[in-house]
Amino acid sequence: MTVLRPHAEDQYAEELALLAKDDDRPRPPGWKLSPWAVTTYIMGDGDHITPKYVGARRIVEVAVATLATDRALLLLGVPGTAKTWLSEHLAAAISGDSTLLVQGTAGTAEEAIRYGWNYARLLAEGPSLDALTPSPVMRAMAEGRVARIEELTRMPSDVQDALITVLSEKTLPIPELNREVQAQRGFNVIATANDRDRGVNELSSALRRRFNTVVLPVPATAEEEVDIVARRVAQLGRSLELPETTTGLAEIRRVVTVFRELRNGVTEDGRTKIKSPSGTLSTAEAISVLTNGIALAAHFGDGVLRPSDVAAGIVGAVVQEPVSDRVVWREYLETVIRERTDWHDFYRACREVS
């Protein structure tokens, strides 16, 4: 496999096939696996099925149960809580296809939800099915698959509301052709949203009622977050074919501790209150910092992940606002990190790049 980031259904095809082979539980119409098997695929079984999501099993069960009904699913959480990751794997396990994706931005047009036109054919032949360009949502309806909508609240409100008829009536009118597309069994929508970033457009009450909302929390404990980061860093290292590197849990734990303390505004022991920077300092950002550190250690170091390899990445993640965040970081560096006797090498590395 030579693609940089395989789709979930391709990367984990063997696991999905193994589950399908032994899955004798009831399957909702149009599903490739039963709800029980989908949840096992997401959470892992401790043997042949690797965990894709580390967290409360009940959260995944509620999400899967929602998709087995006629309600759409909204995954809500702060950045870095694996909303996109979970939506991709849910679609892969349920439909065998995670590619029917709409990426929400401030510039997303209504055609991304409904349909567009091939204007060369439209001018030559007039309105017809051949001139119509279906959106991922329209294709999912026609094929009975799961459509994914990323960052729903970043879309303009009028574009969001194009989903109301789709989710309530399970139909997509095409008035230009005097016809409609009716959703086939197996169709549903998984949307993700967060309310931390700028440029958020709140969902209307009419649209919010069409979703069941599942909130994905940040990792409850430091050990849980360390486990998540270590797993993803190892997976990314293999997929990027980075040279073999000795990655000690000590450096991973330090990065996670820094992010958690700055994110929560208090040290892990609860004794010292600290200021928080403007960024989110999510688990995903910690993974990025450590992956970059491994690349530095492998290509420019001695193959062992050291504080100097992760220091620049941490500073870059923390200092998003050049003035205010730099003050927060300096204060944290001098009052917290400097006082930890076993963090002196980490303190020196961070101070050099700060």
Short mmCIF file of C-alpha atoms in Angstrom, two decimals:
data_model
loop_
_atom_site.label_atom_id
_atom_site.label_comp_id
_atom_site.label_asym_id
_atom_site.label_seq_id
_atom_site.Cartn_x
_atom_site.Cartn_y
_atom_site.Cartn_z
CA MET A 1 0.00 0.00 0.00
CA THR A 2 1.67 3.21 -1.20
CA VAL A 3 -0.92 5.86 -0.32
CA LEU A 4 0.09 8.14 2.52
CA ARG A 5 -3.10 7.69 4.52
CA PRO A 6 -5.26 4.69 3.57
CA HIS A 7 -8.98 4.87 4.21
CA ALA A 8 -10.09 2.94 7.28
CA GLU A 9 -11.86 0.26 5.21
CA ASP A 10 -8.61 -0.39 3.31
CA GLN A 11 -6.17 -0.19 6.21
CA TYR A 12 -8.25 -2.51 8.40
CA ALA A 13 -9.79 -4.68 5.68
CA GLU A 14 -8.58 -7.91 7.31
CA GLU A 15 -10.15 -7.03 10.66
CA LEU A 16 -13.45 -6.09 9.01
CA ALA A 17 -13.47 -9.34 7.02
CA LEU A 18 -12.71 -11.36 10.15
CA LEU A 19 -15.57 -9.75 12.04
CA ALA A 20 -17.99 -10.21 9.13
CA LYS A 21 -17.10 -13.89 8.87
CA ASP A 22 -17.98 -14.65 12.50
CA ASP A 23 -20.81 -12.12 12.86
CA ASP A 24 -24.08 -14.00 13.29
CA ARG A 25 -25.96 -11.25 15.14
CA PRO A 26 -28.85 -9.26 13.60
CA ARG A 27 -27.75 -6.55 11.18
CA PRO A 28 -29.81 -3.45 10.41
CA PRO A 29 -30.78 -3.19 6.72
CA GLY A 30 -27.86 -2.11 4.57
CA TRP A 31 -25.21 -2.67 7.28
CA LYS A 32 -22.06 -4.71 6.62
CA LEU A 33 -21.79 -5.69 10.30
CA SER A 34 -24.10 -5.98 13.29
CA PRO A 35 -24.05 -3.17 15.88
CA TRP A 36 -22.21 -5.49 18.26
CA ALA A 37 -19.51 -6.20 15.65
CA VAL A 38 -19.19 -2.50 14.77
CA THR A 39 -18.58 -1.70 18.42
CA THR A 40 -16.04 -4.53 18.70
CA TYR A 41 -14.23 -3.16 15.64
CA ILE A 42 -14.04 0.29 17.24
CA MET A 43 -13.08 -0.80 20.76
CA GLY A 44 -11.01 -3.89 19.93
CA ASP A 45 -11.29 -7.38 21.40
CA GLY A 46 -7.88 -7.77 23.03
CA ASP A 47 -6.87 -10.33 20.41
CA HIS A 48 -7.14 -9.85 16.63
CA ILE A 49 -9.10 -6.58 16.55
CA THR A 50 -7.05 -3.51 17.49
CA PRO A 51 -8.77 -0.66 19.36
CA LYS A 52 -9.48 2.40 17.20
CA TYR A 53 -10.93 4.52 20.01
CA VAL A 54 -9.72 4.63 23.61
CA GLY A 55 -12.52 5.72 25.91
CA ALA A 56 -15.79 4.64 27.45
CA ARG A 57 -17.39 1.75 25.57
CA ARG A 58 -20.84 3.13 26.37
CA ILE A 59 -20.14 6.23 24.27
CA VAL A 60 -19.48 4.07 21.21
CA GLU A 61 -22.51 1.87 21.93
CA VAL A 62 -24.78 4.93 22.07
CA ALA A 63 -23.33 6.25 18.81
CA VAL A 64 -23.80 2.90 17.04
CA ALA A 65 -27.32 2.48 18.41
CA THR A 66 -28.23 5.95 17.12
CA LEU A 67 -27.09 5.04 13.60
CA ALA A 68 -29.26 1.90 13.74
CA THR A 69 -32.31 4.17 14.04
CA ASP A 70 -33.57 6.89 11.70
CA ARG A 71 -31.75 9.58 13.68
CA ALA A 72 -28.53 11.18 12.47
CA LEU A 73 -25.49 11.29 14.77
CA LEU A 74 -23.67 14.44 15.89
CA LEU A 75 -20.27 13.88 17.49
CA LEU A 76 -19.54 16.93 19.62
CA GLY A 77 -16.36 17.78 21.48
CA VAL A 78 -13.38 20.06 21.76
CA PRO A 79 -10.70 19.77 19.04
CA GLY A 80 -8.58 16.67 19.29
CA THR A 81 -11.14 14.34 20.89
CA ALA A 82 -11.11 11.93 17.89
CA LYS A 83 -14.42 13.04 16.37
CA THR A 84 -13.20 12.68 12.78
CA TRP A 85 -11.32 9.49 13.58
CA LEU A 86 -14.40 7.89 15.14
CA SER A 87 -16.75 9.02 12.35
CA GLU A 88 -14.45 7.52 9.72
CA HIS A 89 -14.28 4.15 11.44
CA LEU A 90 -18.00 4.05 12.10
CA ALA A 91 -18.72 4.67 8.41
CA ALA A 92 -16.13 2.08 7.36
CA ALA A 93 -17.59 -0.61 9.62
CA ILE A 94 -21.24 0.12 8.81
CA SER A 95 -21.08 0.87 5.07
CA GLY A 96 -17.67 -0.39 4.05
CA ASP A 97 -17.04 3.11 2.68
CA SER A 98 -15.81 6.15 4.61
CA THR A 99 -15.22 8.36 1.55
CA LEU A 100 -18.66 10.00 1.24
CA LEU A 101 -17.39 13.10 2.99
CA VAL A 102 -18.37 16.79 3.07
CA GLN A 103 -15.77 19.07 4.65
CA GLY A 104 -17.45 22.02 6.30
CA THR A 105 -15.84 25.44 5.92
CA ALA A 106 -17.04 29.03 5.78
CA GLY A 107 -17.00 28.69 1.99
CA THR A 108 -18.97 25.43 1.74
CA ALA A 109 -21.84 25.90 -0.73
CA GLU A 110 -25.27 24.28 -0.66
CA GLU A 111 -24.25 22.11 -3.62
CA ALA A 112 -21.96 20.18 -1.27
CA ILE A 113 -25.07 18.95 0.56
CA ARG A 114 -27.54 18.72 -2.33
CA TYR A 115 -26.15 18.53 -5.88
CA GLY A 116 -24.46 20.61 -8.54
CA TRP A 117 -24.36 20.69 -12.33
CA ASN A 118 -21.90 19.88 -15.08
CA TYR A 119 -22.40 23.23 -16.78
CA ALA A 120 -20.96 22.11 -20.14
CA ARG A 121 -23.61 19.39 -20.40
CA LEU A 122 -26.25 21.61 -18.87
CA LEU A 123 -25.74 24.24 -21.59
CA ALA A 124 -25.54 21.63 -24.34
CA GLU A 125 -28.38 19.33 -23.29
CA GLY A 126 -30.42 21.20 -20.71
CA PRO A 127 -31.29 19.85 -17.24
CA SER A 128 -30.94 16.06 -17.09
CA LEU A 129 -29.67 13.34 -14.79
CA ASP A 130 -26.50 13.12 -16.88
CA ALA A 131 -25.82 16.81 -16.31
CA LEU A 132 -26.37 16.53 -12.56
CA THR A 133 -23.38 16.19 -10.21
CA PRO A 134 -24.44 14.39 -7.02
CA SER A 135 -23.06 15.44 -3.65
CA PRO A 136 -21.63 12.84 -1.23
CA VAL A 137 -24.89 13.08 0.73
CA MET A 138 -26.96 12.43 -2.39
CA ARG A 139 -24.79 9.44 -3.30
CA ALA A 140 -25.11 8.04 0.22
CA MET A 141 -28.90 8.33 0.00
CA ALA A 142 -29.05 6.57 -3.38
CA GLU A 143 -26.64 3.81 -2.33
CA GLY A 144 -27.86 3.29 1.25
CA ARG A 145 -24.57 4.28 2.87
CA VAL A 146 -23.35 6.57 5.65
CA ALA A 147 -22.41 10.15 4.73
CA ARG A 148 -19.94 12.11 6.86
CA ILE A 149 -20.08 15.86 7.41
CA GLU A 150 -17.01 17.35 9.09
CA GLU A 151 -17.14 20.60 11.07
CA LEU A 152 -20.86 21.12 10.58
CA THR A 153 -20.90 24.34 12.59
CA ARG A 154 -18.33 25.94 10.29
CA MET A 155 -20.82 25.90 7.41
CA PRO A 156 -23.06 28.93 6.85
CA SER A 157 -26.48 28.53 8.47
CA ASP A 158 -28.37 28.39 5.16
CA VAL A 159 -26.13 25.51 4.01
CA GLN A 160 -26.69 23.66 7.28
CA ASP A 161 -30.44 23.95 6.84
CA ALA A 162 -30.25 22.14 3.50
CA LEU A 163 -29.95 19.01 5.67
CA ILE A 164 -33.34 19.42 7.32
CA THR A 165 -35.38 17.83 4.53
CA VAL A 166 -32.77 15.12 4.03
CA LEU A 167 -32.81 14.13 7.71
CA SER A 168 -36.54 14.50 8.38
CA GLU A 169 -38.13 13.29 5.12
CA LYS A 170 -35.24 11.09 3.95
CA THR A 171 -35.63 12.57 0.51
CA LEU A 172 -33.76 15.09 -1.63
CA PRO A 173 -35.96 17.02 -4.10
CA ILE A 174 -34.61 17.90 -7.56
CA PRO A 175 -37.13 20.53 -8.68
CA GLU A 176 -35.28 21.21 -11.97
CA LEU A 177 -36.09 17.65 -13.06
CA ASN A 178 -39.41 17.33 -11.22
CA ARG A 179 -38.16 14.29 -9.33
CA GLU A 180 -36.50 13.32 -6.05
CA VAL A 181 -33.93 10.96 -4.59
CA GLN A 182 -35.26 8.80 -1.78
CA ALA A 183 -32.88 7.40 0.79
CA GLN A 184 -32.28 3.67 0.62
CA ARG A 185 -32.04 1.52 3.73
CA GLY A 186 -28.66 1.88 5.37
CA PHE A 187 -28.47 5.62 4.77
CA ASN A 188 -27.57 7.88 7.66
CA VAL A 189 -25.41 10.90 8.46
CA ILE A 190 -22.55 11.33 10.92
CA ALA A 191 -21.64 14.98 11.58
CA THR A 192 -18.88 16.40 13.77
CA ALA A 193 -18.74 19.80 15.43
CA ASN A 194 -16.92 21.75 18.10
CA ASP A 195 -17.58 25.10 19.69
CA ARG A 196 -14.02 26.07 20.63
CA ASP A 197 -12.81 27.43 17.30
CA ARG A 198 -13.61 30.83 15.86
CA GLY A 199 -16.14 31.22 13.06
CA VAL A 200 -18.72 28.85 14.54
CA ASN A 201 -22.31 28.99 13.28
CA GLU A 202 -24.70 27.59 15.85
CA LEU A 203 -27.11 24.93 14.63
CA SER A 204 -30.72 25.97 14.35
CA SER A 205 -33.10 24.28 16.78
CA ALA A 206 -34.87 22.62 13.83
CA LEU A 207 -31.64 21.01 12.64
CA ARG A 208 -30.37 20.11 16.10
CA ARG A 209 -33.58 18.15 16.72
CA ARG A 210 -32.71 15.91 13.77
CA PHE A 211 -29.53 14.73 15.49
CA ASN A 212 -28.76 12.62 18.49
CA THR A 213 -25.73 14.28 20.08
CA VAL A 214 -22.89 12.26 21.59
CA VAL A 215 -20.26 14.30 23.43
CA LEU A 216 -16.71 12.96 23.18
CA PRO A 217 -14.78 13.94 26.32
CA VAL A 218 -11.10 14.67 26.64
CA PRO A 219 -9.19 11.73 28.18
CA ALA A 220 -10.15 11.50 31.84
CA THR A 221 -6.70 10.68 33.21
CA ALA A 222 -3.11 11.32 32.22
CA GLU A 223 -2.46 7.59 31.85
CA GLU A 224 -5.36 7.22 29.45
CA GLU A 225 -4.07 10.12 27.34
CA VAL A 226 -0.52 8.73 27.39
CA ASP A 227 -1.90 5.41 26.13
CA ILE A 228 -3.79 7.13 23.29
CA VAL A 229 -0.78 9.21 22.27
CA ALA A 230 1.63 6.25 22.40
CA ARG A 231 -0.66 4.12 20.21
CA ARG A 232 -1.20 6.81 17.57
CA VAL A 233 2.46 7.85 17.47
CA ALA A 234 3.46 4.22 16.86
CA GLN A 235 0.82 3.85 14.12
CA LEU A 236 1.89 7.05 12.40
CA GLY A 237 5.55 6.08 12.60
CA ARG A 238 4.80 2.80 10.82
CA SER A 239 2.57 4.38 8.16
CA LEU A 240 5.17 7.08 7.43
CA GLU A 241 7.94 4.46 7.47
CA LEU A 242 10.05 6.52 9.83
CA PRO A 243 13.36 4.92 10.82
CA GLU A 244 13.22 2.85 13.98
CA THR A 245 13.46 5.11 17.01
CA THR A 246 13.64 4.42 20.72
CA THR A 247 10.58 6.22 22.04
CA GLY A 248 10.54 6.25 25.81
CA LEU A 249 7.27 6.69 27.64
CA ALA A 250 9.01 9.32 29.77
CA GLU A 251 9.03 11.87 26.95
CA ILE A 252 5.46 11.03 25.94
CA ARG A 253 4.36 11.45 29.55
CA ARG A 254 6.12 14.81 29.80
CA VAL A 255 4.45 16.18 26.68
CA VAL A 256 1.04 14.94 27.82
CA THR A 257 1.58 16.42 31.30
CA VAL A 258 2.52 19.84 29.88
CA PHE A 259 -0.53 19.87 27.61
CA ARG A 260 -2.92 18.73 30.34
CA GLU A 261 -1.66 21.24 32.90
CA LEU A 262 -1.80 24.20 30.53
CA ARG A 263 -5.19 23.06 29.22
CA ASN A 264 -6.69 22.65 32.70
CA GLY A 265 -5.03 25.71 34.28
CA VAL A 266 -3.64 23.74 37.21
CA THR A 267 -0.75 21.36 37.85
CA GLU A 268 -1.41 17.63 38.03
CA ASP A 269 -1.07 17.61 41.81
CA GLY A 270 -3.66 20.39 42.07
CA ARG A 271 -1.37 22.64 44.14
CA THR A 272 -0.50 25.38 41.65
CA LYS A 273 -2.86 27.35 39.45
CA ILE A 274 -1.41 28.44 36.12
CA LYS A 275 -2.59 30.51 33.20
CA SER A 276 -3.87 28.77 30.06
CA PRO A 277 -2.77 29.80 26.55
CA SER A 278 -5.17 30.63 23.73
CA GLY A 279 -4.80 27.28 21.94
CA THR A 280 -6.66 24.06 22.72
CA LEU A 281 -3.56 21.86 23.30
CA SER A 282 -5.49 18.76 22.30
CA THR A 283 -4.43 15.14 22.29
CA ALA A 284 -4.07 15.36 18.50
CA GLU A 285 -1.56 18.20 18.88
CA ALA A 286 0.44 16.14 21.39
CA ILE A 287 0.56 13.31 18.83
CA SER A 288 1.81 15.76 16.20
CA VAL A 289 4.53 17.14 18.49
CA LEU A 290 5.82 13.65 19.31
CA THR A 291 5.68 12.40 15.72
CA ASN A 292 7.75 15.40 14.64
CA GLY A 293 10.14 14.70 17.51
CA ILE A 294 10.59 11.12 16.34
CA ALA A 295 11.40 12.34 12.84
CA LEU A 296 14.04 14.69 14.29
CA ALA A 297 15.53 11.92 16.44
CA ALA A 298 15.60 9.47 13.54
CA HIS A 299 17.05 11.74 10.87
CA PHE A 300 19.13 14.26 12.82
CA GLY A 301 19.78 12.60 16.17
CA ASP A 302 21.00 9.32 17.58
CA GLY A 303 17.71 7.46 17.14
CA VAL A 304 16.56 8.08 20.72
CA LEU A 305 13.74 10.53 21.41
CA ARG A 306 15.12 13.22 23.71
CA PRO A 307 13.78 16.49 25.23
CA SER A 308 15.54 18.54 22.54
CA ASP A 309 13.54 16.71 19.87
CA VAL A 310 10.15 17.68 21.30
CA ALA A 311 10.92 21.09 22.81
CA ALA A 312 10.46 23.16 19.64
CA GLY A 313 7.20 21.39 18.83
CA ILE A 314 5.81 22.09 22.30
CA VAL A 315 6.69 25.77 22.13
CA GLY A 316 5.13 26.02 18.68
CA ALA A 317 1.92 24.37 19.90
CA VAL A 318 1.63 26.51 23.03
CA VAL A 319 2.61 29.91 21.62
CA GLN A 320 -0.15 30.61 19.11
CA GLU A 321 -0.55 34.29 20.07
CA PRO A 322 2.99 35.74 19.94
CA VAL A 323 2.58 38.12 22.88
CA SER A 324 0.11 36.74 25.42
CA ASP A 325 0.91 33.05 24.93
CA ARG A 326 4.64 33.69 25.20
CA VAL A 327 4.09 35.28 28.62
CA VAL A 328 2.00 32.26 29.72
CA TRP A 329 4.65 29.83 28.48
CA ARG A 330 7.56 31.66 30.13
CA GLU A 331 5.73 31.78 33.45
CA TYR A 332 4.88 28.08 33.30
CA LEU A 333 8.44 27.20 32.29
CA GLU A 334 10.02 29.09 35.18
CA THR A 335 7.51 28.37 37.96
CA VAL A 336 6.52 24.77 37.21
CA ILE A 337 8.94 22.94 34.93
CA ARG A 338 12.07 24.48 36.45
CA GLU A 339 11.08 23.26 39.94
CA ARG A 340 10.81 19.61 38.92
CA THR A 341 14.14 18.00 39.75
CA ASP A 342 13.81 15.19 37.19
CA TRP A 343 12.84 17.62 34.40
CA HIS A 344 16.08 19.65 34.25
CA ASP A 345 17.06 18.35 30.80
CA PHE A 346 13.56 19.10 29.55
CA TYR A 347 13.69 22.58 31.09
CA ARG A 348 17.03 23.40 29.43
CA ALA A 349 15.81 22.18 26.02
CA CYS A 350 12.61 24.26 26.24
CA ARG A 351 14.50 27.31 27.45
CA GLU A 352 16.93 27.15 24.54
CA VAL A 353 14.15 27.23 21.92
CA SER A 354 12.09 29.79 23.84
#
